[in-house]
PDB file of C-alpha atoms in Angstrom:
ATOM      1  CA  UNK A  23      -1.007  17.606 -10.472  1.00 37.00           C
ATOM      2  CA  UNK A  24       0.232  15.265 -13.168  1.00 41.00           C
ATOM      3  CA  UNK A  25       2.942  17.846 -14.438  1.00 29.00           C
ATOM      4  CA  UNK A  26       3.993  17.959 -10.345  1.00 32.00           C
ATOM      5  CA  UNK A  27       4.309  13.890 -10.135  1.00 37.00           C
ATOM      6  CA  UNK A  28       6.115  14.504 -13.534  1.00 29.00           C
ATOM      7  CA  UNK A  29       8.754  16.419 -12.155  1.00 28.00           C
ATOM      8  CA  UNK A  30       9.265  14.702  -9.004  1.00 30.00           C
ATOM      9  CA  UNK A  31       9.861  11.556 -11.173  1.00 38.00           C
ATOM     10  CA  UNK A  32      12.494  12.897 -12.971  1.00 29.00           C
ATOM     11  CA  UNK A  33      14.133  14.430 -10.113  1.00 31.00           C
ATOM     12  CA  UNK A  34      14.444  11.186  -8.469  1.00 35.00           C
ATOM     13  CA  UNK A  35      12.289  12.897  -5.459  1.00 36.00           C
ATOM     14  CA  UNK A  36       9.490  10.248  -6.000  1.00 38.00           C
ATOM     15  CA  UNK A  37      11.486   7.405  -4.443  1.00 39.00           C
ATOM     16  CA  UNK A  38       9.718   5.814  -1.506  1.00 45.00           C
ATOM     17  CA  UNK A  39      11.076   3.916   1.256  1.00 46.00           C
ATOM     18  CA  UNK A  40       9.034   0.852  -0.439  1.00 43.00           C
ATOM     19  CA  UNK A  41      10.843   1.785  -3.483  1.00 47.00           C
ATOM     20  CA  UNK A  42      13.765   1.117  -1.712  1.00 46.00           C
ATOM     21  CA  UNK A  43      12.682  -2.112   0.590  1.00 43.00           C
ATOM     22  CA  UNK A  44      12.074  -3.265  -3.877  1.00 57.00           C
ATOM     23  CA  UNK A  45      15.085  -5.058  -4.273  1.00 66.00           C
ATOM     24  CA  UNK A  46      14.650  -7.829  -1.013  1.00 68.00           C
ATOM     25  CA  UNK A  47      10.909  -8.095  -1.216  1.00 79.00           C
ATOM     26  CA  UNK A  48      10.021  -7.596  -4.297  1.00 85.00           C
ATOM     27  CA  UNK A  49       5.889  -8.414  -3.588  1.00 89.00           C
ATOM     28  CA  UNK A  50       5.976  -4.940  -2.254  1.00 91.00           C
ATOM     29  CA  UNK A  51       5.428  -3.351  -5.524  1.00 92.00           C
ATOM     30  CA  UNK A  52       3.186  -6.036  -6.560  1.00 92.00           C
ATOM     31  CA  UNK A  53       1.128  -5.643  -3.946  1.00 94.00           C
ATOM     32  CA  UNK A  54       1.026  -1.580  -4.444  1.00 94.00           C
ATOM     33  CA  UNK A  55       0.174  -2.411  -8.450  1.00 94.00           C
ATOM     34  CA  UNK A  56      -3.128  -4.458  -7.237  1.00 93.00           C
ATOM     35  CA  UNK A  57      -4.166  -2.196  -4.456  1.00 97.00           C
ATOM     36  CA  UNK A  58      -7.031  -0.358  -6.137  1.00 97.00           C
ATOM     37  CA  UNK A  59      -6.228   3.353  -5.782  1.00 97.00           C
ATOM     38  CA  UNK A  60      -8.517   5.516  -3.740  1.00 97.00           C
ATOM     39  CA  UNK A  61      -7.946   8.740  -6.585  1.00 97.00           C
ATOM     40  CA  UNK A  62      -9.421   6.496  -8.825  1.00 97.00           C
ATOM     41  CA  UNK A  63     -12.111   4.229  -7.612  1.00 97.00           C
ATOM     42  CA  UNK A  64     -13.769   7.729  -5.285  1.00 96.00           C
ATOM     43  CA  UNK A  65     -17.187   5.664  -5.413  1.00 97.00           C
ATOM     44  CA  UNK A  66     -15.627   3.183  -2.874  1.00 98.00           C
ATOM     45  CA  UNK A  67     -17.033   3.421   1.040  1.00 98.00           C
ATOM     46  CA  UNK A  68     -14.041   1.262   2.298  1.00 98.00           C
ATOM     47  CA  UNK A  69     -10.633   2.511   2.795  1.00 98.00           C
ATOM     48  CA  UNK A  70      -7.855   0.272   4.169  1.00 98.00           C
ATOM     49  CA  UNK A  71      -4.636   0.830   5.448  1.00 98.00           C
ATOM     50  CA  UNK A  72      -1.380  -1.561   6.511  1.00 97.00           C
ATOM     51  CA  UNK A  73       1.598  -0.626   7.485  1.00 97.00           C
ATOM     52  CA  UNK A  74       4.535  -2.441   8.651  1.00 94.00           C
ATOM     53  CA  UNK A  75       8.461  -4.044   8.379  1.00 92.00           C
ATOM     54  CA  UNK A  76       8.644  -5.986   5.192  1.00 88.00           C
ATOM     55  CA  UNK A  77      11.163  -8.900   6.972  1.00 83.00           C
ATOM     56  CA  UNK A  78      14.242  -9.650   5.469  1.00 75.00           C
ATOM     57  CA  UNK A  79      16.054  -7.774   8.346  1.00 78.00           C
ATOM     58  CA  UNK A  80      14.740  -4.198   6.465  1.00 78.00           C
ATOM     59  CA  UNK A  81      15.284  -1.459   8.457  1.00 83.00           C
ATOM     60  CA  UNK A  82      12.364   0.476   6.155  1.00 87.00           C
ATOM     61  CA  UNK A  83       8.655  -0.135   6.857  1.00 91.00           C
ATOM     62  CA  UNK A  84       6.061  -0.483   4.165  1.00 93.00           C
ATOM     63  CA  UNK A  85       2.645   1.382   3.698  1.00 95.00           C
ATOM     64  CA  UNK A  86      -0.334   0.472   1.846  1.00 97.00           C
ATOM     65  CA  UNK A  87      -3.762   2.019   1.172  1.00 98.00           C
ATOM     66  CA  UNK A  88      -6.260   0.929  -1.092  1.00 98.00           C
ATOM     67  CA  UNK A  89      -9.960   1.534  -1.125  1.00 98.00           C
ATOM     68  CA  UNK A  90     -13.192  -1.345  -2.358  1.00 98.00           C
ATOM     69  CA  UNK A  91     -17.055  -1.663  -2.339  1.00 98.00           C
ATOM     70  CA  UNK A  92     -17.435  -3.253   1.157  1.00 98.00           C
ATOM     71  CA  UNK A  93     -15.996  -4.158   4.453  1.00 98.00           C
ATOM     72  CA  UNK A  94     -15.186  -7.618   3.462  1.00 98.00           C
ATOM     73  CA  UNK A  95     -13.170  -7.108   0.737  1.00 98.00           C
ATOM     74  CA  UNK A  96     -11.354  -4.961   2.248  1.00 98.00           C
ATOM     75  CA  UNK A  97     -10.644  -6.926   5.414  1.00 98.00           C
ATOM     76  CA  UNK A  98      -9.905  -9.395   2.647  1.00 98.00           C
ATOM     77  CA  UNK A  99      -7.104  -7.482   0.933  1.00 97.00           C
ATOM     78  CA  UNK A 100      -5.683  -6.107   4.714  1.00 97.00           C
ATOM     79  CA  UNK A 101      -5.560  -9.796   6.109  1.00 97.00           C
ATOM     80  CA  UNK A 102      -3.338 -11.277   2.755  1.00 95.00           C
ATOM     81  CA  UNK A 103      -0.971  -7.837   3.001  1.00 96.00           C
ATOM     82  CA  UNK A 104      -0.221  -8.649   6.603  1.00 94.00           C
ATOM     83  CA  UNK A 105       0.156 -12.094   5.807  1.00 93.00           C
ATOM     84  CA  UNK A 106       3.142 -11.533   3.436  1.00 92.00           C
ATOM     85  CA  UNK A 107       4.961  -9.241   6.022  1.00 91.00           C
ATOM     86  CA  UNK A 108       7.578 -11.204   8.110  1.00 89.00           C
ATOM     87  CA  UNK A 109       8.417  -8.294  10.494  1.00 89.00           C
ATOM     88  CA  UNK A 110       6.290  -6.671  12.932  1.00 92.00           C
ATOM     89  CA  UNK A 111       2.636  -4.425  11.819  1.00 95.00           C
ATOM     90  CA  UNK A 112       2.051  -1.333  13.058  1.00 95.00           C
ATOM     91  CA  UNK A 113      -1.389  -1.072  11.340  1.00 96.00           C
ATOM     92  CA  UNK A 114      -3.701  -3.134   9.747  1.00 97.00           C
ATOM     93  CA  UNK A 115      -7.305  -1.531   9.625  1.00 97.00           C
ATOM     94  CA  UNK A 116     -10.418  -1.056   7.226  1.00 98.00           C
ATOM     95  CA  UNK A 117     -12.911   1.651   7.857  1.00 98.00           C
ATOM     96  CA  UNK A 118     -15.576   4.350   6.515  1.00 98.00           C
ATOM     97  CA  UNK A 119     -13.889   6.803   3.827  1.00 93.00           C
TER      98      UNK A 119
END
């Protein structure tokens, strides 16, 4: 799986619309660093999702998923993602894995 992301990378196939969104909000990819990543933190019941336009009249919307130990911290992390998003959300929600 590792050699496939790999590969992909150097392609230039791994770019993501985020990727792209980058250069006029640039909290996007901070916000993706600090999401803790459900492939690595499996013990977590929680996962959360948001999706939406990042503002800055982009025409590209944003996705983030991240998984934690309970409800609340992930209704935590869901409610200061949306915050930073000046266009519209499609989906902000925390469930069961």
């Amino acid at each position: 799986m590792k050699m496939i992301a790999l590969v992909l990378a150097v392609l230039g196939a791994a770019a993501t619309p985020a990727a792209a969104t980058d250069v006029f909000n640039p909290w996007v990819a901070q916000v993706k660093r600090a999401t803790p990543d459900c492939r690595e933190f499996q013990e977590f019941a929680y996962i959360g999702r948001v999706a939406g336009y990042p503002g800055n009249d982009s025409p590209r919307s944003v996705s983030f998923v991240g998984c934690f130990p309970t409800v609340a911290q992930c209704h935590r992390w869901g409610d200061l993602v949306s915050g930073r998003m000046n266009g519209r959300i499609i989906l902000a929600r925390c469930g069961l894995r």
